[in-house]
Coordinates of C-alpha atoms and ligand atoms in Angstrom, one line a residue:
X8 CA 129.5 110.0 81.0
X9 CA 132.4 108.3 79.2
X10 CA 134.4 107.5 82.3
X11 CA 131.5 106.3 84.4
X12 CA 131.5 102.5 85.1
X13 CA 127.8 102.4 85.6
X14 CA 127.1 104.3 82.3
X15 CA 129.3 101.7 80.6
X16 CA 127.1 99.0 82.2
X17 CA 124.0 100.8 80.9
X18 CA 125.5 101.1 77.4
X19 CA 126.5 97.4 77.6
X20 CA 130.2 98.2 76.9
X21 CA 131.1 96.3 80.1
X22 CA 129.2 93.2 81.2
X23 CA 127.0 92.9 84.3
X24 CA 124.4 90.5 85.5
X25 CA 121.4 92.6 84.6
X26 CA 118.1 91.5 86.2
X27 CA 115.8 94.3 85.2
X28 CA 115.7 97.0 82.6
X29 CA 113.2 99.6 81.3
X30 CA 113.3 103.0 79.7
X31 CA 114.4 104.7 82.9
X32 CA 116.6 102.3 84.8
X33 CA 118.5 99.1 85.1
X34 CA 119.2 96.7 88.0
X35 CA 122.1 94.3 88.2
X36 CA 123.9 92.2 90.8
X37 CA 126.6 93.9 92.8
X38 CA 130.0 92.5 91.8
X39 CA 131.0 92.2 95.5
X40 CA 127.8 91.1 97.2
X41 CA 127.4 92.0 100.9
X42 CA 124.3 89.8 101.3
X43 CA 122.8 86.7 99.7
X44 CA 120.9 89.1 97.3
X45 CA 122.7 92.4 96.6
X46 CA 121.4 94.4 93.6
X47 CA 122.1 97.9 92.4
X48 CA 119.3 99.9 90.9
X49 CA 120.3 102.9 88.8
X50 CA 118.7 105.4 86.5
X51 CA 119.9 105.5 82.9
X52 CA 120.4 109.3 83.4
X53 CA 123.9 110.0 84.8
X54 CA 123.0 111.6 88.1
X55 CA 126.2 111.7 90.3
X56 CA 124.6 111.3 93.8
X57 CA 121.6 111.9 96.0
X58 CA 123.0 115.3 96.5
X59 CA 122.1 116.1 92.9
X60 CA 118.4 115.2 93.1
X61 CA 116.2 118.1 92.1
X62 CA 112.5 118.4 92.0
X63 CA 112.3 117.1 88.4
X64 CA 113.9 113.9 89.6
X65 CA 111.8 113.1 92.7
X66 CA 109.5 110.8 90.8
X67 CA 112.5 109.0 89.2
X68 CA 114.0 108.3 92.7
X69 CA 110.6 107.0 93.8
X70 CA 110.6 104.7 90.9
X71 CA 113.9 103.2 92.0
X72 CA 112.5 102.4 95.4
X73 CA 109.3 101.0 93.9
X74 CA 111.5 98.7 91.6
X75 CA 113.5 97.6 94.6
X76 CA 110.3 96.5 96.4
X77 CA 109.1 94.6 93.3
X78 CA 112.5 92.9 92.9
X79 CA 112.5 91.8 96.5
X80 CA 109.1 90.1 95.8
X81 CA 110.3 88.6 92.5
X82 CA 113.4 87.1 94.0
X83 CA 111.4 85.8 97.0
X84 CA 112.9 87.6 100.0
X85 CA 110.4 90.4 100.5
X86 CA 108.5 88.6 103.3
X87 CA 111.6 88.3 105.5
X88 CA 112.7 91.9 104.9
X89 CA 115.5 93.7 103.2
X90 CA 117.7 96.8 103.4
X91 CA 117.8 99.8 100.9
X92 CA 120.8 102.0 101.0
X93 CA 121.9 105.2 99.1
X94 CA 125.5 106.0 99.9
X95 CA 126.2 109.7 99.3
X96 CA 129.6 111.4 98.9
X97 CA 132.9 110.6 100.6
X98 CA 131.8 110.3 104.2
X99 CA 128.8 108.3 103.0
X100 CA 131.1 105.7 101.5
X101 CA 130.1 106.4 97.9
X102 CA 132.6 104.9 95.5
X103 CA 130.8 105.1 92.2
X104 CA 129.6 108.6 91.3
X105 CA 126.4 107.5 89.5
X106 CA 123.5 107.4 91.9
X107 CA 122.5 103.9 92.8
X108 CA 120.2 102.2 95.2
X109 CA 121.5 99.1 97.0
X110 CA 119.0 96.4 97.6
X111 CA 120.2 93.8 100.1
X112 CA 118.3 90.8 101.4
X113 CA 117.9 87.1 101.7
X114 CA 119.5 86.9 105.2
X115 CA 119.5 88.9 108.4
X116 CA 121.1 92.3 108.0
X117 CA 120.7 93.8 111.4
X118 CA 123.3 96.1 112.9
X119 CA 124.8 98.3 110.2
X120 CA 122.0 100.9 110.4
Ligands
5GP20 P1 129.0 102.6 96.7 O1 130.0 102.4 97.8 O2 129.4 103.6 95.7 O3 127.6 102.9 97.3 O4 128.8 101.2 96.0 C1 129.3 100.9 94.7 C2 129.0 99.4 94.5 O5 129.2 99.1 93.2 C3 129.9 98.5 95.4 O6 129.0 97.7 96.2 C4 130.7 97.7 94.3 O7 130.8 96.3 94.7 C5 129.8 97.8 93.1 N1 130.6 97.8 91.9 C6 131.7 98.6 91.6 N2 132.1 98.3 90.3 C7 131.2 97.4 89.8 C8 131.1 96.7 88.5 O8 131.9 97.0 87.6 N3 130.1 95.9 88.4 C9 129.2 95.6 89.3 N4 128.2 94.7 89.1 N5 129.2 96.2 90.6 C10 130.2 97.1 90.8
ZN21 ZN1 127.1 107.3 84.9

């Protein structure tokens, strides 16, 4: 999607601090971190939101969650816990219309949900 900022990060036409990449997905640091560690994990396929997940994509979404868990271990904050968030749509606070999983950790994040 030419106007999608996350597709531009995938295509490397705008920079990001990419910490993981494979055939299906990339993960990078959020530009405006809300925790000591704040990563965004996104599929390379342009899926606008959780609301667009269909049966063919269930495994892909599971892979995003699995990657989040692996990253929490890799960056050393899995043992103390972490938060995973999908914002969906306007009321959910979704700003970027390319599905993304927020991984937040490295400090207490109790209260929001
Ligand atoms: P949303 O509110 O859509 O769930 O979250 C979008 C997230 O993307 C926000 O936390 C915001 O800081 C992050 N973000 C927006 N634009 C950029 C960008 O150009 N680069 C990076 N690394 N993060 C971005
Ligand atoms: Zn996109």
